[in-house]
Short mmCIF file of C-alpha atoms in Angstrom, two decimals:
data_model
loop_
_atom_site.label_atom_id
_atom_site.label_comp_id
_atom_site.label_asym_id
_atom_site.label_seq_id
_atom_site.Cartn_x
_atom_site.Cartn_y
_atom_site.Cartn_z
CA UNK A 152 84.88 164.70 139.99
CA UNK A 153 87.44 164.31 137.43
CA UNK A 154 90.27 165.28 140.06
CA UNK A 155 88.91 162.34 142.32
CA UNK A 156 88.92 160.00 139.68
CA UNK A 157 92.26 160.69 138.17
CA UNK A 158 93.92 160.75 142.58
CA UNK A 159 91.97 157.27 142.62
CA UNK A 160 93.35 155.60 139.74
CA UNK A 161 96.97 156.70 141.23
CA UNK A 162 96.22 155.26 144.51
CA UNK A 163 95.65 151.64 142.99
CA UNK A 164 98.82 151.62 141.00
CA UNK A 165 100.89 152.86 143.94
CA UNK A 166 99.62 149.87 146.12
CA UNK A 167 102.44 147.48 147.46
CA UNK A 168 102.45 144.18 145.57
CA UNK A 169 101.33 140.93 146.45
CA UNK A 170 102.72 139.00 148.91
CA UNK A 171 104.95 136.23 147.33
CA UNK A 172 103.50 132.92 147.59
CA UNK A 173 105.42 130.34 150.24
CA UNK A 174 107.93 127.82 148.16
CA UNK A 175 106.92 124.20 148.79
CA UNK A 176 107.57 122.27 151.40
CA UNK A 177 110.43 119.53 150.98
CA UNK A 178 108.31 116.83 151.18
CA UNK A 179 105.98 118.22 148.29
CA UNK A 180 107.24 116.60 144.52
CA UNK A 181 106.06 118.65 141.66
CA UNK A 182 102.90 116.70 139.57
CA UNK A 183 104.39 114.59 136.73
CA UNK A 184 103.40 115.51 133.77
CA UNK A 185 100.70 112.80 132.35
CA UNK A 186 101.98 110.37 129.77
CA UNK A 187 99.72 108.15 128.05
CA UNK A 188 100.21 104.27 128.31
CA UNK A 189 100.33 104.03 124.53
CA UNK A 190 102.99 106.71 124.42
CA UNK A 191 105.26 105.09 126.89
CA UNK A 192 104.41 101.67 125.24
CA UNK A 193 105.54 102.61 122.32
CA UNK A 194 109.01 104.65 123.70
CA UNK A 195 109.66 100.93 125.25
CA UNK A 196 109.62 98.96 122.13
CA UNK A 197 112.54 100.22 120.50
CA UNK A 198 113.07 96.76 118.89
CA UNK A 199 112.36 95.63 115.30
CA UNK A 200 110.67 92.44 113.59
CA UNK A 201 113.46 89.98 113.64
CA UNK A 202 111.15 88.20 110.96
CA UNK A 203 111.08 84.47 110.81
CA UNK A 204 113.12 81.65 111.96
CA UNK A 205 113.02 80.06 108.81
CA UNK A 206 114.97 83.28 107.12
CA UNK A 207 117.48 83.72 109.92
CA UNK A 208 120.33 83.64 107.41
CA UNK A 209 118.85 84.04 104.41
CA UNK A 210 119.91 87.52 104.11
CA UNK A 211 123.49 86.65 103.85
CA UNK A 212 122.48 82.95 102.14
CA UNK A 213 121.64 84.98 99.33
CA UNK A 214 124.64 85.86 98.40
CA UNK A 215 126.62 82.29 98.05
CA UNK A 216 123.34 80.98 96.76
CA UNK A 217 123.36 81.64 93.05
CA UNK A 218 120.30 79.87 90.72
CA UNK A 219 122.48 78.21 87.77
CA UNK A 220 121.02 76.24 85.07
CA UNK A 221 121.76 74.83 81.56
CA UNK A 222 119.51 74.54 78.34
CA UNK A 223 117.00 77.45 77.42
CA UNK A 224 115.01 78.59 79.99
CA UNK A 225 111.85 81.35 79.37
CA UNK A 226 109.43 82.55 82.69
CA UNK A 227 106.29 84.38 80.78
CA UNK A 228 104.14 86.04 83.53
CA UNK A 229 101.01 88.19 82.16
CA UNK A 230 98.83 89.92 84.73
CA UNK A 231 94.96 89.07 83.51
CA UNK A 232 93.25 91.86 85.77
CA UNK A 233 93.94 93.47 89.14
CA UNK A 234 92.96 90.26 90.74
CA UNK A 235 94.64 87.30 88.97
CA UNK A 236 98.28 86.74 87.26
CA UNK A 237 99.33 83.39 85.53
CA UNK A 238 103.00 82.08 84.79
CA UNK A 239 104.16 79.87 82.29
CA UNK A 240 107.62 78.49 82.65
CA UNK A 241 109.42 75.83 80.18
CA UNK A 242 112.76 74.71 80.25
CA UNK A 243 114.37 73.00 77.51
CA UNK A 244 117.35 70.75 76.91
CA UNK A 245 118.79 70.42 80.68
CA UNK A 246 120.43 67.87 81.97
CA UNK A 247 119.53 69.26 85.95
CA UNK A 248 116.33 67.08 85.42
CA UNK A 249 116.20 63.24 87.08
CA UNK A 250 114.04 61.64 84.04
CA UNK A 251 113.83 64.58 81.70
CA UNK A 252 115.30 67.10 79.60
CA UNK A 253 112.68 69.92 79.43
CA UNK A 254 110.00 70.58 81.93
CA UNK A 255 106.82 73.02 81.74
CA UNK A 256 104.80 74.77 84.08
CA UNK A 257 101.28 76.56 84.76
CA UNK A 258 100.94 78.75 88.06
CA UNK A 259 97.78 81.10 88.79
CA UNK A 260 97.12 83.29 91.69
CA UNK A 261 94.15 85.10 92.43
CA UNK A 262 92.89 87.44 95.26
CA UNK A 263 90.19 86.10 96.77
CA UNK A 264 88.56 88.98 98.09
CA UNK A 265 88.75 92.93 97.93
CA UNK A 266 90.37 93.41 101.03
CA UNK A 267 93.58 91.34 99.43
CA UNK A 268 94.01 89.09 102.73
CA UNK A 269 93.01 86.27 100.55
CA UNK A 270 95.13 84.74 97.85
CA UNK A 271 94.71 81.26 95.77
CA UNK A 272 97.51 79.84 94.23
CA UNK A 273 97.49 76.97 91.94
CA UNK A 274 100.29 75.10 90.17
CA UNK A 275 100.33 72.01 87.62
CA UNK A 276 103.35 70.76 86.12
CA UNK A 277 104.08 68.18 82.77
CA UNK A 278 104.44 65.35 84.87
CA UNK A 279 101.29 65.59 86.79
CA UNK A 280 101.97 67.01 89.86
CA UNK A 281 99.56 69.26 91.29
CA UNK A 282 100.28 72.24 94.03
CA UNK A 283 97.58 74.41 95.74
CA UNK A 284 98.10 77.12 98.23
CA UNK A 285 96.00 79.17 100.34
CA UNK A 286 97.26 81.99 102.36
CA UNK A 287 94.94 83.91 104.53
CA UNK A 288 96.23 86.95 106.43
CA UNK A 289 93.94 87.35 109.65
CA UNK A 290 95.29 90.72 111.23
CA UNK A 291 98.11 92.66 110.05
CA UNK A 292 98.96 95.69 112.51
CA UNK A 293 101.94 97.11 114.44
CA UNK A 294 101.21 95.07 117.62
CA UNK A 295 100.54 91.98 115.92
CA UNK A 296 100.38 89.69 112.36
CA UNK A 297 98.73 86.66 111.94
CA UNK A 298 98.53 85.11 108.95
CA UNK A 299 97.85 81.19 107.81
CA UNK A 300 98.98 78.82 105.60
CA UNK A 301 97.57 75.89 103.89
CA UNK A 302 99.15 73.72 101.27
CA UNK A 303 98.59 70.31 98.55
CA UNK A 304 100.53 68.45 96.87
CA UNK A 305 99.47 65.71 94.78
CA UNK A 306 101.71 63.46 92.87
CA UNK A 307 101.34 60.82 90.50
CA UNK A 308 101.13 57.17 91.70
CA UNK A 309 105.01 56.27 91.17
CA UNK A 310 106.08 59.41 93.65
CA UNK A 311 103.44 58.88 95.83
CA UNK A 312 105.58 59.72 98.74
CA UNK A 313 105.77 63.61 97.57
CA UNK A 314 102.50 63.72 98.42
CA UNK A 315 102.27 66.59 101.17
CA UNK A 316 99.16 67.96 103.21
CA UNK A 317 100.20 70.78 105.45
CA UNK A 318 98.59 73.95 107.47
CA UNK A 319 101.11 76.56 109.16
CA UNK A 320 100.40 80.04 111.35
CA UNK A 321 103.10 82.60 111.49
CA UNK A 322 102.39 84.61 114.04
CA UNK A 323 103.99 88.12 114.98
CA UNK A 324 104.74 90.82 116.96
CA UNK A 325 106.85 93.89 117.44
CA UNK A 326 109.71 92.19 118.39
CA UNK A 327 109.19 88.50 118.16
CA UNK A 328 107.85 85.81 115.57
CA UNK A 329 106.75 81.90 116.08
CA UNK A 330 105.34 79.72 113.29
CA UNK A 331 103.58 76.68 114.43
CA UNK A 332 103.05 73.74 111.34
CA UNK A 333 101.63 69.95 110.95
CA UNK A 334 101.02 68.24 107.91
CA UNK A 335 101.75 64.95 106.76
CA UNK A 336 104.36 64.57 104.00
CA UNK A 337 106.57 61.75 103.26
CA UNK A 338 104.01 59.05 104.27
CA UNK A 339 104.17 60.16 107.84
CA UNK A 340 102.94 63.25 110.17
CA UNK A 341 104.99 66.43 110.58
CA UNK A 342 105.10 68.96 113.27
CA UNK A 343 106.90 71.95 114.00
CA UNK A 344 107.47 75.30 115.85
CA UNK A 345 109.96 78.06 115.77
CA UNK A 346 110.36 80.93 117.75
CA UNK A 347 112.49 84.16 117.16
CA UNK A 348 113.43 86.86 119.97
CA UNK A 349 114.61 90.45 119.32
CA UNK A 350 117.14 90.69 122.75
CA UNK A 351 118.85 94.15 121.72
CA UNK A 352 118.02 96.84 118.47
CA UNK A 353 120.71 94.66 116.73
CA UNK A 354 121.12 90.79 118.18
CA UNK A 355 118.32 87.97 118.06
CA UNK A 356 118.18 84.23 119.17
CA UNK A 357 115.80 81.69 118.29
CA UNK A 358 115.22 77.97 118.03
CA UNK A 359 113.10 75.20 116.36
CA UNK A 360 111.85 71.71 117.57
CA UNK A 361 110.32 69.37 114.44
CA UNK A 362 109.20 65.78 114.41
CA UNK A 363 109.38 63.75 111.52
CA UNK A 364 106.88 60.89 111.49
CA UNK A 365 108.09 59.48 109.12
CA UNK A 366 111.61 58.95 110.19
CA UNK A 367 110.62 58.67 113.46
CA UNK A 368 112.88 61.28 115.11
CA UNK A 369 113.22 64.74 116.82
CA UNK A 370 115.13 67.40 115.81
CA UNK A 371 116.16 71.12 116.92
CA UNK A 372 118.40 73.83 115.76
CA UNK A 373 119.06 77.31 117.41
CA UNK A 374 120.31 80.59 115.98
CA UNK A 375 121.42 84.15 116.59
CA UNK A 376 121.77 87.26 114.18
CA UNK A 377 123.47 89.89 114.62
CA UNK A 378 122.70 93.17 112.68
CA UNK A 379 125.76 96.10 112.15
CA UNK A 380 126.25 98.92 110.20
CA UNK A 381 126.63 97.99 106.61
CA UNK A 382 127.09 93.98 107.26
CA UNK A 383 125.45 91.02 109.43
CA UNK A 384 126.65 87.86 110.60
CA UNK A 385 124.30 84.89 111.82
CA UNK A 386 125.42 81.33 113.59
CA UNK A 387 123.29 77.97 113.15
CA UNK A 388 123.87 74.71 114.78
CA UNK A 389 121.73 71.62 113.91
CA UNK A 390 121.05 69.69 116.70
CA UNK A 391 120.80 66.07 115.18
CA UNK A 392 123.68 66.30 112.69
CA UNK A 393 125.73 68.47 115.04
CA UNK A 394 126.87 70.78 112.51
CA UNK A 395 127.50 74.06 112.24
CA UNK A 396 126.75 77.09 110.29
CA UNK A 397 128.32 80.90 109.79
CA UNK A 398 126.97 83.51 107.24
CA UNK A 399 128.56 86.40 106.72
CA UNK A 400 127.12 89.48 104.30
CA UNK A 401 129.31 92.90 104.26
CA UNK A 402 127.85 95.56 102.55
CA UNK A 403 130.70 96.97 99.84
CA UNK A 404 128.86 99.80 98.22
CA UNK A 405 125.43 100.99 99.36
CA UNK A 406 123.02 99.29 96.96
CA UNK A 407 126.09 98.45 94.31
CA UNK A 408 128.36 95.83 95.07
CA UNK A 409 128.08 92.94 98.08
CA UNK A 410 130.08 90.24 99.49
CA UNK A 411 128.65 87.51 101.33
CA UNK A 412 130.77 84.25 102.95
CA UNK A 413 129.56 80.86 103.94
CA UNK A 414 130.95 78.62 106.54
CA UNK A 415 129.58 75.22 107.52
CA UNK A 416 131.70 72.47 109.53
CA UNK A 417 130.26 69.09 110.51
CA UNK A 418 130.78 66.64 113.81
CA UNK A 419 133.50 64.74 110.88
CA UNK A 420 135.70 67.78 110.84
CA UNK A 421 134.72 68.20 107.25
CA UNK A 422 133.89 71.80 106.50
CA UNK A 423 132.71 73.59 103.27
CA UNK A 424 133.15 77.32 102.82
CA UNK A 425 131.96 79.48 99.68
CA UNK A 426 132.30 82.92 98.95
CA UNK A 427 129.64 85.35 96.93
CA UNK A 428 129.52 88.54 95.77
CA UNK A 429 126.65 90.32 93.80
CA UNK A 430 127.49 93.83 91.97
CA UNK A 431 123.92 95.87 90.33
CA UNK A 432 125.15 97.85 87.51
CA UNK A 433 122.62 100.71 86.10
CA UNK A 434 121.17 98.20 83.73
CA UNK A 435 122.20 94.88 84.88
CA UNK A 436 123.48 92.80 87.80
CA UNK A 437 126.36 89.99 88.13
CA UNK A 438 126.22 87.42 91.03
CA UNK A 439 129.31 84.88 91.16
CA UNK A 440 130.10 82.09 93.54
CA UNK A 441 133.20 80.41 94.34
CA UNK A 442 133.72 77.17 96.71
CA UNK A 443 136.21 76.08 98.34
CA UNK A 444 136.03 72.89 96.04
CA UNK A 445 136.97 75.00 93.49
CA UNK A 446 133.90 75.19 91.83
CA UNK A 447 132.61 78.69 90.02
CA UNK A 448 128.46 79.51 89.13
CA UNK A 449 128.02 82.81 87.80
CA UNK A 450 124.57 84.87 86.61
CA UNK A 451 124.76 87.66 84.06
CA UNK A 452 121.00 89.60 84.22
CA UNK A 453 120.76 91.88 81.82
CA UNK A 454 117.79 94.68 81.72
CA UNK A 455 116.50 94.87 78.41
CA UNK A 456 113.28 96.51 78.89
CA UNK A 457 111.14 97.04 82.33
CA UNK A 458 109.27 94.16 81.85
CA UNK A 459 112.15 91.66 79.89
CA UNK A 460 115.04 90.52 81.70
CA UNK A 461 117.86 88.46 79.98
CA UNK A 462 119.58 86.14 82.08
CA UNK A 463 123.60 83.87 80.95
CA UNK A 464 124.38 81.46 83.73
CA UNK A 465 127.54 79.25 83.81
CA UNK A 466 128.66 76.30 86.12
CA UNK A 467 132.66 75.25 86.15
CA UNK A 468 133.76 72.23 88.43
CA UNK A 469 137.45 72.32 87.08
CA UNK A 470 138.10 69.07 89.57
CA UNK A 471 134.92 67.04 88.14
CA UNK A 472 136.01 68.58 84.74
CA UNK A 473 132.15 69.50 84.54
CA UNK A 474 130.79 72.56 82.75
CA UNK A 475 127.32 73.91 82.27
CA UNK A 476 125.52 76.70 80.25
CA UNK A 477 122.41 77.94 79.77
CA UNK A 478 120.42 81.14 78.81
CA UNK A 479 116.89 82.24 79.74
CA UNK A 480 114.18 84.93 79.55
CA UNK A 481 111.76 86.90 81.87
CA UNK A 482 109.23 88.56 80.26
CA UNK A 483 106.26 90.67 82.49
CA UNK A 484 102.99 91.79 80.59
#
């Protein structure tokens, strides 16, 4: 028996393989392999945020943009709990002010709830004036952002025209953003949207209509950005005053030293241009601004501790023979 079990065994493996299966026919296409919608959604949208209208150029703006002041200036912020910071600002002997030469003021803002899409803030100045804010953010996701805005002004009865009432939605997605406002502010309504459009990884366009009540006219603007490696250059024309606006920001020395350039020329073939440049040293940073009226601003903002800042600031106008200086202090607790 073992003999017919061992000449069995030998038969099986000596049996002629399988006959190969037939090939396809030509008009047979192999299954695709399943892809998900999200998947594919998301291999599509290559594009980035372009962010808002409103800061089209404000990434190069920055840089021949620089805050000068004169007199004494000290910004005390002290964070009460994990909810609610205040700020006390006062600035002494300027001569930046219309009717004064020191100004003070209170600001508080507080998270209204635990989730943190809530958040009060309140502002009250020396002279009266009176600001509260109230953003609400209503979905916050990749696919889309929504978030509100609602702000007051009230003035004292001789500026009575500063008085402002206004409610604004930005609204976003993964490669657009629109912001749709109305208020009434200069003793007349205001209304306004914007919309911004990601076209390539690197270029957006976008425009804005507004009406102004209170003047009684229309305007629009439209805008493109374009985004390199290591600099970006945007274009702005203003519809009603025809002119025309070119920022420029080059990046020198990653996260060191940058150089920014300002163009504007209006429908009077007068033109402005001013150059910036902003260097970070390990414990301060130096941004300078030169016009081509020949005016200089500089800011000197040195680190003293992580929660203390020291700022110098200086203002030449060598054709106005004009010359301002002032020192200030940030302090965080």
């Amino acid at each position: 028996m073992g003999n017919t079990s061992t000449r069995s065994q030998t038969a099986k493996c000596d049996a002629p393989p399988p006959p190969p299966q037939a090939p396809p026919s030509p008009g047979e296409a192999p299954e695709p392999e399943e892809v998900s919608i999200e998947e594919a959604a998301k291999n599509a949208t290559a594009y980035t945020n372009p962010g808002p209208f409103e800061a089209l150029s404000a990434e190069a703006k920055r840089f021949v943009f620089v805050d000068t002041f004169d007199g004494a200036r000290l910004d005390l912020s002290k964070q009460l709990s994990p909810m609610m910071m205040i700020n006390h600002n006062f600035w002494l002997g300027t001569s930046m002010l219309p009717n004064s030469n020191k100004h003070y003021t209170f600001t508080s803002q507080v998270v209204a709830d635990e989730d943190q899409t809530a958040v009060l803030v309140g502002r009250l100045d020396m002279n009266g004036t009176m600001e509260g804010r109230v953003i609400k953010t209503f979905r916050q996701d990749e696919d889309l952002s929504v978030v509100g805005k609602f702000v007051c002004v009230a003035t004292p009865e001789f500026d009575a025209g500063s008085n402002q009432l206004a409610g604004d939605v930005d609204i976003s997605g993964k490669s657009w953003s629109g912001n749709v406002k109305y208020g009434c502010m200069g003793g007349g309504d205001y209304f306004s949207c914007n919309y911004l459009q990601a076209i390539t990884p690197r270029f957006c366009v976008g425009g804005e209509a507004a009406y102004i009540g209170a003047q009684k006219v229309s305007v629009g603007s439209y805008g493109c950005r374009y985004n390199g490696v290591g600099w970006m250059g945007s274009a702005q024309w203003s519809g009603q005053q025809g002119a025309l606006s070119l920022n420029y920001k080059k990046e020198i020395t990653k996260d060191r030293v940058n150089f920014g350039a300002e163009l504007q020329v209006a429908p009077t073939l007068e033109s402005n241009v001013v150059f910036g440049a902003e260097f970070n040293l390990k414990q301060s940073k130096v941004s300078t601004v030169i016009d081509g009226g020949g005016g200089i601003k500089t800011v000197v903002e040195a680190k003293l501790h992580p929660a203390a800042n020291l700022q110098f600031s200086a203002e030449a106008d060598h054709l106005k023979d004009t010359f301002k200086f002032g020192y200030g202090m940030t302090i965080m607790g």
